[in-house]
Tab-separated table of C-alpha atoms in Angstrom:
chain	number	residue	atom	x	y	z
A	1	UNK	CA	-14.028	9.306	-44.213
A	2	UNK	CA	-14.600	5.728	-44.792
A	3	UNK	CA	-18.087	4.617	-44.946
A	4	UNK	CA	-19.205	2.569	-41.721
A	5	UNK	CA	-22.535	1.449	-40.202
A	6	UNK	CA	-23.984	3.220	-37.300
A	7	UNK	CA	-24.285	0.991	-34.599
A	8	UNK	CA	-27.912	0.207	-33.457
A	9	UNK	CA	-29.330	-1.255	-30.053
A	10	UNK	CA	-31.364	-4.447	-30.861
A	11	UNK	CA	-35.290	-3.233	-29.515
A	12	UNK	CA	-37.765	-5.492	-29.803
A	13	UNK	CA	-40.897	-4.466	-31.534
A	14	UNK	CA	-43.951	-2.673	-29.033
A	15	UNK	CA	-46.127	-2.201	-31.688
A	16	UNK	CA	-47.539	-5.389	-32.067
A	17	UNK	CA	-48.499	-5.422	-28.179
A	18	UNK	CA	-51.807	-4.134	-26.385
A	19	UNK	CA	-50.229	-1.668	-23.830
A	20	UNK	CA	-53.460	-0.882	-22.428
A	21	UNK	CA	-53.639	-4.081	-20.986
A	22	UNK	CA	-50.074	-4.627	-19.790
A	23	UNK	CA	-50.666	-1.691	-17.704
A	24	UNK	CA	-54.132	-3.065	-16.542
A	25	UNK	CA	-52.345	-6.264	-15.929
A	26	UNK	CA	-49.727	-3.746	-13.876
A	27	UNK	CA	-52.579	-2.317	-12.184
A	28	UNK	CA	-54.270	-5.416	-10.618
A	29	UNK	CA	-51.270	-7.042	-9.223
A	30	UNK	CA	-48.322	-4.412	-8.609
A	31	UNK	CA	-47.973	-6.916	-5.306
A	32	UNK	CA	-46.748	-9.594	-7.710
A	33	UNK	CA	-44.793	-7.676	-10.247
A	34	UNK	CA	-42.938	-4.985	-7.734
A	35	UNK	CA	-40.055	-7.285	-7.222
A	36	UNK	CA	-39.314	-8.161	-10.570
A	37	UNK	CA	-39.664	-4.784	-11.510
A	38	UNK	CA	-36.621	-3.788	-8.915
A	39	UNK	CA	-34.834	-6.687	-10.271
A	40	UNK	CA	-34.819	-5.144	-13.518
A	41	UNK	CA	-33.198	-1.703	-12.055
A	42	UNK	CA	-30.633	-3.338	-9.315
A	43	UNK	CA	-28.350	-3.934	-8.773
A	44	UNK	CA	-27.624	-3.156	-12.136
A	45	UNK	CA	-29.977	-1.272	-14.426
A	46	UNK	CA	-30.740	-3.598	-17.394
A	47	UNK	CA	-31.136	-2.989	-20.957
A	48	UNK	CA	-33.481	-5.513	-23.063
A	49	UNK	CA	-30.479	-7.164	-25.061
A	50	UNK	CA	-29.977	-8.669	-20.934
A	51	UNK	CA	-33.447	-8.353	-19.365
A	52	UNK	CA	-34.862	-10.420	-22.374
A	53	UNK	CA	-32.993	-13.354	-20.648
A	54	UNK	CA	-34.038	-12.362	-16.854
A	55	UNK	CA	-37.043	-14.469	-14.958
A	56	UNK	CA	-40.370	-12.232	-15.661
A	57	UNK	CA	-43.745	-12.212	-14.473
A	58	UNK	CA	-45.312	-15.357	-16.006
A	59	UNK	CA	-48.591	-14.038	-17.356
A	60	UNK	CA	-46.535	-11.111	-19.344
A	61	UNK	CA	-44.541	-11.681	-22.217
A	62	UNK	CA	-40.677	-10.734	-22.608
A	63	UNK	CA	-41.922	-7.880	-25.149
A	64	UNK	CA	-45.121	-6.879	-22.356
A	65	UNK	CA	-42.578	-6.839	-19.356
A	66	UNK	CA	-39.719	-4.519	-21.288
A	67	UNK	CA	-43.062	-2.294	-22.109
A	68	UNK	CA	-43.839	-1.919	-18.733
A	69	UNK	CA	-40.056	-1.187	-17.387
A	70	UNK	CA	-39.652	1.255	-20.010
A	71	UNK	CA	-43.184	3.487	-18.622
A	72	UNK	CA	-42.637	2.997	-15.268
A	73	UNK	CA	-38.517	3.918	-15.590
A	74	UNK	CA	-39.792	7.444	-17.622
A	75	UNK	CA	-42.820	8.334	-15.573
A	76	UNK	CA	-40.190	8.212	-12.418
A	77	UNK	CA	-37.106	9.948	-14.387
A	78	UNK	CA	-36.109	13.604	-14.040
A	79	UNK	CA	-34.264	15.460	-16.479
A	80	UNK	CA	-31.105	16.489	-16.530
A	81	UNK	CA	-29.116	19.500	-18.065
A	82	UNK	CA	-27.705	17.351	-20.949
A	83	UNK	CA	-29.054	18.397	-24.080
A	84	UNK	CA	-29.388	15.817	-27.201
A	85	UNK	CA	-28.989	17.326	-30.696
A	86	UNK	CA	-32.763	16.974	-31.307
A	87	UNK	CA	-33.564	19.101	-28.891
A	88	UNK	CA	-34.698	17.063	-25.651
A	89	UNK	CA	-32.985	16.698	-22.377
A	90	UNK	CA	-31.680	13.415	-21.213
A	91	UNK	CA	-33.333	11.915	-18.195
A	92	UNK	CA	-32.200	10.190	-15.239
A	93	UNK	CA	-33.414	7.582	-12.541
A	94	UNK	CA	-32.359	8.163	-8.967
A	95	UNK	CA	-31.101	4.525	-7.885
A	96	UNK	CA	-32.008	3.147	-4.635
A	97	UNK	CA	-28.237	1.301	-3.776
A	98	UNK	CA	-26.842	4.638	-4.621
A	99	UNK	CA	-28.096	6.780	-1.813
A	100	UNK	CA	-26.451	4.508	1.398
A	101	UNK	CA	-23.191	5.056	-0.955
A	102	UNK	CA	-23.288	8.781	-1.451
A	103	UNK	CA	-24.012	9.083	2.244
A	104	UNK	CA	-21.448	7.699	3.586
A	105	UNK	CA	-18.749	9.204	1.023
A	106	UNK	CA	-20.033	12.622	2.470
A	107	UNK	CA	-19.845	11.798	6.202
A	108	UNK	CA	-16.457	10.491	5.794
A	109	UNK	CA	-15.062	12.766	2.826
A	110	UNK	CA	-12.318	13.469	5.650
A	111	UNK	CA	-10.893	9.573	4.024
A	112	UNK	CA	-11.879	7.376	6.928
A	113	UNK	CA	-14.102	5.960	4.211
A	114	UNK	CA	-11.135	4.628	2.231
A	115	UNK	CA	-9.535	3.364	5.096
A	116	UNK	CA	-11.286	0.843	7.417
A	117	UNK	CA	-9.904	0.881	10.646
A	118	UNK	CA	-8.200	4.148	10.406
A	119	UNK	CA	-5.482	2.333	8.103
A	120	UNK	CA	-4.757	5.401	6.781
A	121	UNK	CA	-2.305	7.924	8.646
A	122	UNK	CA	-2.122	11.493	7.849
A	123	UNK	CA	1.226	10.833	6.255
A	124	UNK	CA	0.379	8.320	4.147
A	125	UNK	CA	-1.874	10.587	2.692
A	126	UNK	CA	0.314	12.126	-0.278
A	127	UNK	CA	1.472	8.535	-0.821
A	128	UNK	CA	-1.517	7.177	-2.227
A	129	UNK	CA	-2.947	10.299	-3.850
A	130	UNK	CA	0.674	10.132	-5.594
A	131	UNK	CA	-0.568	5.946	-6.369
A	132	UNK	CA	-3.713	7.350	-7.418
A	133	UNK	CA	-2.583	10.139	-9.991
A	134	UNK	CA	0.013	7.429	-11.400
A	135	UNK	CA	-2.439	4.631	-11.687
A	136	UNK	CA	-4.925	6.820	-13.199
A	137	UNK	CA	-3.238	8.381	-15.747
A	138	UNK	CA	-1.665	5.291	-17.378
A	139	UNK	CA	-4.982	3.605	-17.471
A	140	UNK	CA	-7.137	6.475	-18.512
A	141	UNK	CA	-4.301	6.329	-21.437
A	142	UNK	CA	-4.320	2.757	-22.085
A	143	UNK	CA	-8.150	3.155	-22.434
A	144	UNK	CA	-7.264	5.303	-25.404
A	145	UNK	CA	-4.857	3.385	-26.785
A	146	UNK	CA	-1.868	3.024	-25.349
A	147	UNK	CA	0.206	0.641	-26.167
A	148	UNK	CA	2.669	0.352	-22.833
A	149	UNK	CA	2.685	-1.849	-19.762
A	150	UNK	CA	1.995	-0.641	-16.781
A	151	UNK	CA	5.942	-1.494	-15.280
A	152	UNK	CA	7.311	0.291	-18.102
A	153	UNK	CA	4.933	3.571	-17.879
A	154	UNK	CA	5.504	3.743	-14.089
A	155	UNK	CA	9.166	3.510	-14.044
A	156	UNK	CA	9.276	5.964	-16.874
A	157	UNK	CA	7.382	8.383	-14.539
A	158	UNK	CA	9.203	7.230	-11.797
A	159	UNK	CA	12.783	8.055	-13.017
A	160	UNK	CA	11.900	11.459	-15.226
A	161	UNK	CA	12.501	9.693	-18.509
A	162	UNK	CA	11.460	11.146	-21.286
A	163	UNK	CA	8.699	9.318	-23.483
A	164	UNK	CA	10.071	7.331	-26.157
A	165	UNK	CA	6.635	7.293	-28.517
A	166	UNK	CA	3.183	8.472	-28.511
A	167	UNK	CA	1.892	6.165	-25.919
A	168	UNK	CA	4.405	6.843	-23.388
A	169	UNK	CA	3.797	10.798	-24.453
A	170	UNK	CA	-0.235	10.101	-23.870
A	171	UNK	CA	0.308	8.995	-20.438
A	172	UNK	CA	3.253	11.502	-19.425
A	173	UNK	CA	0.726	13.740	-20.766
A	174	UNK	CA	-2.349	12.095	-18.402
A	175	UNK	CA	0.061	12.369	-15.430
A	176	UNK	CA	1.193	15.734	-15.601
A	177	UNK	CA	-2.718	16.871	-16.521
A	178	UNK	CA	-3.241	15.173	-12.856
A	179	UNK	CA	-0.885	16.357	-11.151
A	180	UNK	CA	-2.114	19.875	-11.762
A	181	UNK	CA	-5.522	19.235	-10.926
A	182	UNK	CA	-4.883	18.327	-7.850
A	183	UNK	CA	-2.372	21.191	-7.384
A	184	UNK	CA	-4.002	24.221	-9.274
A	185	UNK	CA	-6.778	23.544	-11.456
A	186	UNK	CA	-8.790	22.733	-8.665
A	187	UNK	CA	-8.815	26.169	-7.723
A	188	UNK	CA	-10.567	27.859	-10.477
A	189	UNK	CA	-13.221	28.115	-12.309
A	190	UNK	CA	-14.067	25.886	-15.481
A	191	UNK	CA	-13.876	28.403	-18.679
A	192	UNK	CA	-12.770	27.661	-22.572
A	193	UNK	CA	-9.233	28.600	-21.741
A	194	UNK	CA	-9.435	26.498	-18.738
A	195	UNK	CA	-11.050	24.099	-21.444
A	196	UNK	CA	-8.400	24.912	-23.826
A	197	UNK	CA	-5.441	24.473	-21.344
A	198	UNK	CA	-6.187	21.048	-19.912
A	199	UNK	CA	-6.581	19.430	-23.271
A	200	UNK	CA	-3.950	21.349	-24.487
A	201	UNK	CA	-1.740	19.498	-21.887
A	202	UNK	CA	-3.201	16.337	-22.368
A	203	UNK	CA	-2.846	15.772	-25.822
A	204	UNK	CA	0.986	17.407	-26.079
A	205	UNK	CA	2.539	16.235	-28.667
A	206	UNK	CA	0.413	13.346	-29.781
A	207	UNK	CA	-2.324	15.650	-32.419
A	208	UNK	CA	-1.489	18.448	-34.327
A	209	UNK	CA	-0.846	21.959	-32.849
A	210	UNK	CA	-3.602	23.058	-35.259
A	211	UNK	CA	-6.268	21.010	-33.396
A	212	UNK	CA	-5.585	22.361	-30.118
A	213	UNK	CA	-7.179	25.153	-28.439
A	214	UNK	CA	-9.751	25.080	-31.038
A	215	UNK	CA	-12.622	22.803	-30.797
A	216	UNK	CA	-13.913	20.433	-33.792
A	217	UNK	CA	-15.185	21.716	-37.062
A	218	UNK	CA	-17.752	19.914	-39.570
A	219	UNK	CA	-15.317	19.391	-41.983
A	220	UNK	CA	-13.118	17.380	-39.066
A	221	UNK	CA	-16.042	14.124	-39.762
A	222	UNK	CA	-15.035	12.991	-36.161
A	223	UNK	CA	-16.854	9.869	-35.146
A	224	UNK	CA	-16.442	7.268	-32.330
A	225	UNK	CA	-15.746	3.971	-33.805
A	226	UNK	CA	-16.100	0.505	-31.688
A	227	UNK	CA	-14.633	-2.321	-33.643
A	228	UNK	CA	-16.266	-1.921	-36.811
A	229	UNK	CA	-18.905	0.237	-35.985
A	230	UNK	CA	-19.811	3.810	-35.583
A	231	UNK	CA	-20.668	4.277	-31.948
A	232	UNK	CA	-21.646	8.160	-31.310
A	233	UNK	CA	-21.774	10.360	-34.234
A	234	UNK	CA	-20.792	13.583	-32.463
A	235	UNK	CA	-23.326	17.224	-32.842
A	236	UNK	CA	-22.942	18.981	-35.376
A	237	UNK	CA	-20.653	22.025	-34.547
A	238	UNK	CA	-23.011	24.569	-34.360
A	239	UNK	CA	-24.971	22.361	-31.278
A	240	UNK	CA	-21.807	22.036	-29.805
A	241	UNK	CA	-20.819	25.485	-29.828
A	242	UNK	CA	-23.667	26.968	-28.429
A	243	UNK	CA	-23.844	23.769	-25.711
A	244	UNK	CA	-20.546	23.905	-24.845
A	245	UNK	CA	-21.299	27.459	-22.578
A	246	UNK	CA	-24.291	25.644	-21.025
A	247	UNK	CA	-21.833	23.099	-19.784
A	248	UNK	CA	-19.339	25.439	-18.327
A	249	UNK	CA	-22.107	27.150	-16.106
A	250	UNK	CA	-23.259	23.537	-15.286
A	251	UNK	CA	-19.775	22.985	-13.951
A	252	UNK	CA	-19.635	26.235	-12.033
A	253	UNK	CA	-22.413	25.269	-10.477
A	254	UNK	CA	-24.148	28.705	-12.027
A	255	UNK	CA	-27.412	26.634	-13.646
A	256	UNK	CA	-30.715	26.964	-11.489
A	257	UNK	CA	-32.540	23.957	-10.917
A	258	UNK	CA	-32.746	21.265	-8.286
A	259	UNK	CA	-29.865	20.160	-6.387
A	260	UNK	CA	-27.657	17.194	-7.831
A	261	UNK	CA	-25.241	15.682	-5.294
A	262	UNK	CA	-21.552	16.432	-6.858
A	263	UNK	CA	-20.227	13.110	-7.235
A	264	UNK	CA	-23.580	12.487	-9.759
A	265	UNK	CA	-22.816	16.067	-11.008
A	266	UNK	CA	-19.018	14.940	-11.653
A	267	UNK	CA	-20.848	11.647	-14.002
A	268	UNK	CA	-22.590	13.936	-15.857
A	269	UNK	CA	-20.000	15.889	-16.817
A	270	UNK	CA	-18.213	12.829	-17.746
A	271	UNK	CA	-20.859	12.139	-20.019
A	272	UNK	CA	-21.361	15.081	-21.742
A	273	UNK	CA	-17.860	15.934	-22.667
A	274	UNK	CA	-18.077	12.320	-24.050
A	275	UNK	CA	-21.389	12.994	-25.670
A	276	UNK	CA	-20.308	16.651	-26.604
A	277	UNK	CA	-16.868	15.410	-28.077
A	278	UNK	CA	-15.429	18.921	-28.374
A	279	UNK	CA	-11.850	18.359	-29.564
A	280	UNK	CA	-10.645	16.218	-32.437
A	281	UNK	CA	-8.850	13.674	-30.553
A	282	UNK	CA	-8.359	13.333	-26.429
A	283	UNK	CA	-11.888	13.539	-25.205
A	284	UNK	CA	-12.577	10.844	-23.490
A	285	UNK	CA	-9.424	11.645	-21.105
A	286	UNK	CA	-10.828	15.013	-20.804
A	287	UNK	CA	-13.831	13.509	-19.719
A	288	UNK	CA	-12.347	11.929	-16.741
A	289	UNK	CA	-10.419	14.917	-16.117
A	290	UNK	CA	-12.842	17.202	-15.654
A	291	UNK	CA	-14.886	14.448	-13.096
A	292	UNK	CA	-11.709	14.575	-10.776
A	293	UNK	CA	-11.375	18.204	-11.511
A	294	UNK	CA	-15.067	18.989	-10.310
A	295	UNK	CA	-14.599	16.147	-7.089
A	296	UNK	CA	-11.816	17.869	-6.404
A	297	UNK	CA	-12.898	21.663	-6.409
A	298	UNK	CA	-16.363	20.563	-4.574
A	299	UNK	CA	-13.788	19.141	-1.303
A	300	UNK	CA	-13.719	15.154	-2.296
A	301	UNK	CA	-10.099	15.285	-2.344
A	302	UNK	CA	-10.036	11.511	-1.385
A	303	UNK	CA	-11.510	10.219	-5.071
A	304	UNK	CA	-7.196	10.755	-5.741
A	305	UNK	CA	-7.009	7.774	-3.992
A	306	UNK	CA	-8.589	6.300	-6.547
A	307	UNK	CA	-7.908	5.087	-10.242
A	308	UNK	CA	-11.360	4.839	-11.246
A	309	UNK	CA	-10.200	4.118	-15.082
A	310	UNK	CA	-7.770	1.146	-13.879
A	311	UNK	CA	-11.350	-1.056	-13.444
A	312	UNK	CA	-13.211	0.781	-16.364
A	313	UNK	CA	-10.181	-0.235	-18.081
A	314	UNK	CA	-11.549	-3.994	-17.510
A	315	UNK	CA	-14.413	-3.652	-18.711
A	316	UNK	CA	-14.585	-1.570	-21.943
A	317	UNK	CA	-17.122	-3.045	-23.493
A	318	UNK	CA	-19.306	-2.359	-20.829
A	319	UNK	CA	-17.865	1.398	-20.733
A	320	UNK	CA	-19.065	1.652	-24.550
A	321	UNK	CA	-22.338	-0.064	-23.757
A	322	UNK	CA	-23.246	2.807	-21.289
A	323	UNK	CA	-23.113	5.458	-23.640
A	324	UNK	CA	-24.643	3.815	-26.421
A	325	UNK	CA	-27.390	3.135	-23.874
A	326	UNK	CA	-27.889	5.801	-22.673
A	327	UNK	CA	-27.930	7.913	-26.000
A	328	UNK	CA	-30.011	4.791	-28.190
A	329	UNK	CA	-32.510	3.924	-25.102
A	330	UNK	CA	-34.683	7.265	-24.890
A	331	UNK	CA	-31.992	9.432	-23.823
A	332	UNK	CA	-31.922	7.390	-20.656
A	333	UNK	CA	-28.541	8.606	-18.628
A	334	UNK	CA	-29.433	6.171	-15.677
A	335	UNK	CA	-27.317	3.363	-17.538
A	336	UNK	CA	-23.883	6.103	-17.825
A	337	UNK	CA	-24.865	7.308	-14.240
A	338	UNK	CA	-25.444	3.145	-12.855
A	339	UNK	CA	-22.130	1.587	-14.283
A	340	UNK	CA	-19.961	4.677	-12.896
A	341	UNK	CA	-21.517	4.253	-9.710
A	342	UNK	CA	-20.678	0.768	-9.717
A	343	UNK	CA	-17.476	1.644	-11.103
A	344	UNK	CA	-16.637	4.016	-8.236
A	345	UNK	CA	-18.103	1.105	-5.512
A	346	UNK	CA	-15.691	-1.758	-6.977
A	347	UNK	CA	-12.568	0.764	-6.982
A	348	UNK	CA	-13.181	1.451	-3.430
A	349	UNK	CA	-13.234	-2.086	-2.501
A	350	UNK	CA	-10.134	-3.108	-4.831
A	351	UNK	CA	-8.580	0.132	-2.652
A	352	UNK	CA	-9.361	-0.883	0.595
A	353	UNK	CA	-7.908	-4.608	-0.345
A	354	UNK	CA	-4.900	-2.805	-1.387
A	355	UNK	CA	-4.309	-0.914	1.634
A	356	UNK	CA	-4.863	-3.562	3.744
A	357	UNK	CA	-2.570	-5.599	1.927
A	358	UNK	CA	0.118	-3.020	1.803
A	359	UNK	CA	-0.674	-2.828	6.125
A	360	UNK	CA	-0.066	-6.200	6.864
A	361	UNK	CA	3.022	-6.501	4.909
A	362	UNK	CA	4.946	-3.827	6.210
A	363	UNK	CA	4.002	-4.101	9.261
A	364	UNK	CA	5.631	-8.366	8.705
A	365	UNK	CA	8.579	-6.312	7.100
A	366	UNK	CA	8.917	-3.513	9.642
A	367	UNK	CA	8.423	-6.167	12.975
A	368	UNK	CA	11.174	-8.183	11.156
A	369	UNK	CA	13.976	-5.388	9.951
A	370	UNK	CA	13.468	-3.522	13.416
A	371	UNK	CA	14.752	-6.269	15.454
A	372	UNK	CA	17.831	-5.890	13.226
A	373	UNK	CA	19.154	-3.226	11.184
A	374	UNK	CA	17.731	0.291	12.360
A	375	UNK	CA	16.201	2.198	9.012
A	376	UNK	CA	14.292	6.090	8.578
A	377	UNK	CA	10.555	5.467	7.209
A	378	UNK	CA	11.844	6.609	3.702
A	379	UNK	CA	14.606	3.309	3.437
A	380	UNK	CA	11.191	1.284	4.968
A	381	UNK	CA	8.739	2.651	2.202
A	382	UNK	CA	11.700	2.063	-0.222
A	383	UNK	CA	12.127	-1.616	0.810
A	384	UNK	CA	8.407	-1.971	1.145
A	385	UNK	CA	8.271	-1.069	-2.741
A	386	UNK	CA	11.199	-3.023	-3.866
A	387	UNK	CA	9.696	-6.361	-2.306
A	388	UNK	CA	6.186	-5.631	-3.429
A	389	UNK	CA	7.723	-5.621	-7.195
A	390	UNK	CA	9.058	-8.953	-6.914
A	391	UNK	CA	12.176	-10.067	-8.643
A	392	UNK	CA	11.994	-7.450	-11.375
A	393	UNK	CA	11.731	-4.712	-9.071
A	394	UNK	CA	14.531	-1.869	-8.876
A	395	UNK	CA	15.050	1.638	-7.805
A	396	UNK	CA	17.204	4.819	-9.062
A	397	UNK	CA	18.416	7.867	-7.066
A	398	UNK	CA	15.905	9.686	-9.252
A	399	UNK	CA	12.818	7.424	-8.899
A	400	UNK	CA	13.591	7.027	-5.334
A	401	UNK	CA	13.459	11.179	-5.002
A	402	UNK	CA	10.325	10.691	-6.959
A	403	UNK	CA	8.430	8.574	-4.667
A	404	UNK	CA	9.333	10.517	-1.467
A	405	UNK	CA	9.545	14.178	-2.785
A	406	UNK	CA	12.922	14.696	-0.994
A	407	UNK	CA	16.594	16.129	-2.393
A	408	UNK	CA	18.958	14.162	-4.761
A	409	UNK	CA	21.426	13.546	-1.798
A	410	UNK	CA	19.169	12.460	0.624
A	411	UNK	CA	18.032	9.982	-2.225
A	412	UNK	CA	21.591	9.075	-2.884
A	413	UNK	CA	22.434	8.908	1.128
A	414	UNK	CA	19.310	6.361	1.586
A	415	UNK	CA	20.379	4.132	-1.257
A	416	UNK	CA	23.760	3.747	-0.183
A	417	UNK	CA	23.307	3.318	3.355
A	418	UNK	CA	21.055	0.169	2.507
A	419	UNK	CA	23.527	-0.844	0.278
A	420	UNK	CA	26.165	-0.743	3.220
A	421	UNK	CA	24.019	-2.559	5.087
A	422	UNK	CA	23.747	-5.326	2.200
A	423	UNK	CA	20.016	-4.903	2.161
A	424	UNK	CA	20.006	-3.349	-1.643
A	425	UNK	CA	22.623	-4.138	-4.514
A	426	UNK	CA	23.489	-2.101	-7.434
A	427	UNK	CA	24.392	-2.287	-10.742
A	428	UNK	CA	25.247	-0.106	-13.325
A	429	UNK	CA	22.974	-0.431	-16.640
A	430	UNK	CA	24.117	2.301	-19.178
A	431	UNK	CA	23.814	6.139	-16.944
A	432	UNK	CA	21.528	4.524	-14.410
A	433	UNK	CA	22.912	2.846	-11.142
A	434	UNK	CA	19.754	0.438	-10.923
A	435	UNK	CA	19.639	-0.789	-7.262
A	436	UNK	CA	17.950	-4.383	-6.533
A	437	UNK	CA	16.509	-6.491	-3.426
A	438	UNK	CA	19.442	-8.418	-2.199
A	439	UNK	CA	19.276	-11.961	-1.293
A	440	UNK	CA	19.749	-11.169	2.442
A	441	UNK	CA	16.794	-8.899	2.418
A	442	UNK	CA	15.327	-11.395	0.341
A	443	UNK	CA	15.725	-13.523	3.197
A	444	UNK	CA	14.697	-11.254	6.263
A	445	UNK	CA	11.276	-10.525	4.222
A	446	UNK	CA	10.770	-14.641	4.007
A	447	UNK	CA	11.649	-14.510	7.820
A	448	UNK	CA	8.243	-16.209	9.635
A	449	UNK	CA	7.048	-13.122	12.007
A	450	UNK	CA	4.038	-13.219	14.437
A	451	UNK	CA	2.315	-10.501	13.561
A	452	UNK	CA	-0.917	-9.112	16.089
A	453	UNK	CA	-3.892	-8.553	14.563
């Protein structure tokens, strides 16, 4: 193993500071410091590499003020299960903005949540947990890696091709690991098989069969690099080994202690798979496996709607930053628990934006074919996806079966009937009959339609 440096938080020095008074100071005039002291936590919790730059009580210095965040954040912590490799237990701080969330995701976990206005019918339900799985897997990949654009990983899914290279295999991999979640992994209890098995199917073909269903050795020297730094420098095997039961019963729920609500149970276990980094290669997908695996088995079935990785997946840096904080800052999980959170909040909104999006349009597109040409809701979805790829966009028999779960000749009897009525063309491009917007649906789409709101 090449020789690299250990990355290291920038801390400023507290020795050199009378902490006795700063918490005299505290004392006298909580009145005046409260609300910076908030600031500090929300709506984002803040490290010192960005508080250092934040507006702070005037009579305390930037070194004083971090002091006194850093007491009052540990005197109002709990712990959590998570054990570090020295032997305490990471810590978290309940957020405020969190609570008004997590409330209303359990009133509504029916989906009215993710669908202001009741946007979302009961059959449109498979539909975008179908968006969800395929969004999420080709992120969570790209995240790792992979090196394929997202038109070019869909349609791949889309049409049952088989993957060319080890990016397309990560993400066939990612979607098919999914897919069974939703549809049987759900159902049972975490174990090491069930351990085994899921990374097993996520990392097919892209490590070696000898680094599957085992976990990492020693002698592996597995580290997490970022850039040219180490990041995490995983336990030693012999902490992971006898941890890795500890986080099974965690999972199952099985560990006494005080109640955690499951979508904060479903972070942890995101972290410490990531902190635990079991397997040789394919952990961090694991990671966000098993937080969709436990969302799903505790009745949060709507979180498929979601491809929480597609906006981690912006921010990456920031993704990093919340491990290393949370590991370098005092074993402080409140910044890995904080950015998911916010994570989970901005997917929801980018969701909702999508659906209503996807609303008004067909409803422009359906208003404006339906005074026309008569069409089933499949040839309608079908057209609705065609126009929302633009120019570029084109379906098969096979990717239109795909999208619809429905028999190869009703796929074929869809396509053709469009193409009859001149609202599709095709074109034959090697074995695949490719079949394109035409320029007179092109046309009817553009068509000005007053739509009521």
């Amino acid at each position: 193993m090449n020789k690299m440096e250990e990355y290291k938080l920038e801390k400023p020095d507290l020795n050199t500071i009378d902490k006795a008074s700063v918490l005299r100071k505290f004392t006298e005039n909580q009145r005046k410091y409260i609300p910076f002291i908030l600031n500090a936590s929300e709506p984002e919790y803040l490290y010192w590499d960005k508080l250092k730059h934040k507006t702070i009580p005037d009579d305390l210095k930037r070194e004083e003020f971090w002091y006194l965040i850093r007491q009052i954040r540990q005197l109002s912590s709990r712990p959590t299960s998570i054990k570090a490799e020295n032997g305490d237990f990471f810590t978290w701080l309940r957020l405020t903005y969190t609570d008004e969330f997590l409330h209303k995701i359990d009133v509504h976990t029916g989906g009215q949540i993710f669908a202001p206005y009741e946007a979302i019918k009961e059959e449109s339900r498979q539909k975008f947990i179908a968006r969800g799985i395929l969004e999420e897997a080709i992120a969570s990949s790209q995240l790792e890696g992979a090196n394929t654009t997202r038109k070019v990983a869909k349609m791949m899914i889309l049409e049952h091709r088989a993957p060319r290279n080890s990016s397309e295999k990560m993400i066939i991999n990612n979607y098919n690991t999914m897919k069974s979640l939703e549809q049987d992994y759900k159902n049972k209890e975490l174990s090491i098989e069930l351990l085994f098995e899921i990374h097993s199917m996520l990392t097919k073909d892209t490590v070696p069969v000898n680094e599957q269903h085992r976990f990492r050795k020693n002698v592996d020297e597995i580290v997490v690099r970022n850039d040219k730094t180490i990041a995490h420098v995983p336990p030693k095997e012999e902490f992971l080994n006898s941890e890795i039961n500890r986080l099974i019963n965690f999972a199952n729920d099985k560990e006494e202690g005080m109640f955690t609500h499951p979508i904060i149970k479903a972070i942890f276990l995101h972290f410490w798979i990531g902190y635990l980094h079991p397997f040789t290669d394919g952990n961090g997908r694991l990671a966000r496996a098993l937080f969709y695996w436990y969302l799903l088995k505790k009745g949060y079935w709507t979180f498929m709607y979601l491809p929480i990785s597609s906006i981690i997946k912006n921010s990456p840096v920031q993704y990093a930053n919340a491990y290393i904080y949370s590991e370098q800052d005092g074993l402080d999980l409140t910044y890995f628990y904080d950015y998911h959170i916010r994570k989970i909040v901005q997917s929801l909104e980018e969701f909702k934006k999508y659906v209503n999006k996807v609303n008004l349009e067909n409803k422009q597109i359906d208003i404006t074919l339906g005074r026309e040409i008569i069409l089933n809701d499949r040839q309608k979805q079908l057209i609705h996806f065609l126009l929302s790829e633009a120019q570029e966009g084109y379906v098969t028999v096979t990717s239109h079966m795909s999208l619809n779960n429905i028999a190869r000749r009703t796929a074929f009897s869809d396509l053709k009937q469009l193409e009859q009525k001149e609202l599709l063309k095709s074109r034959k491009e090697g074995i695949f009959t490719k079949y394109y917007v035409s320029n007179k649906l092109k046309e009817l789409a553009l068509k000005p339609v007053a739509i009521e709101s």
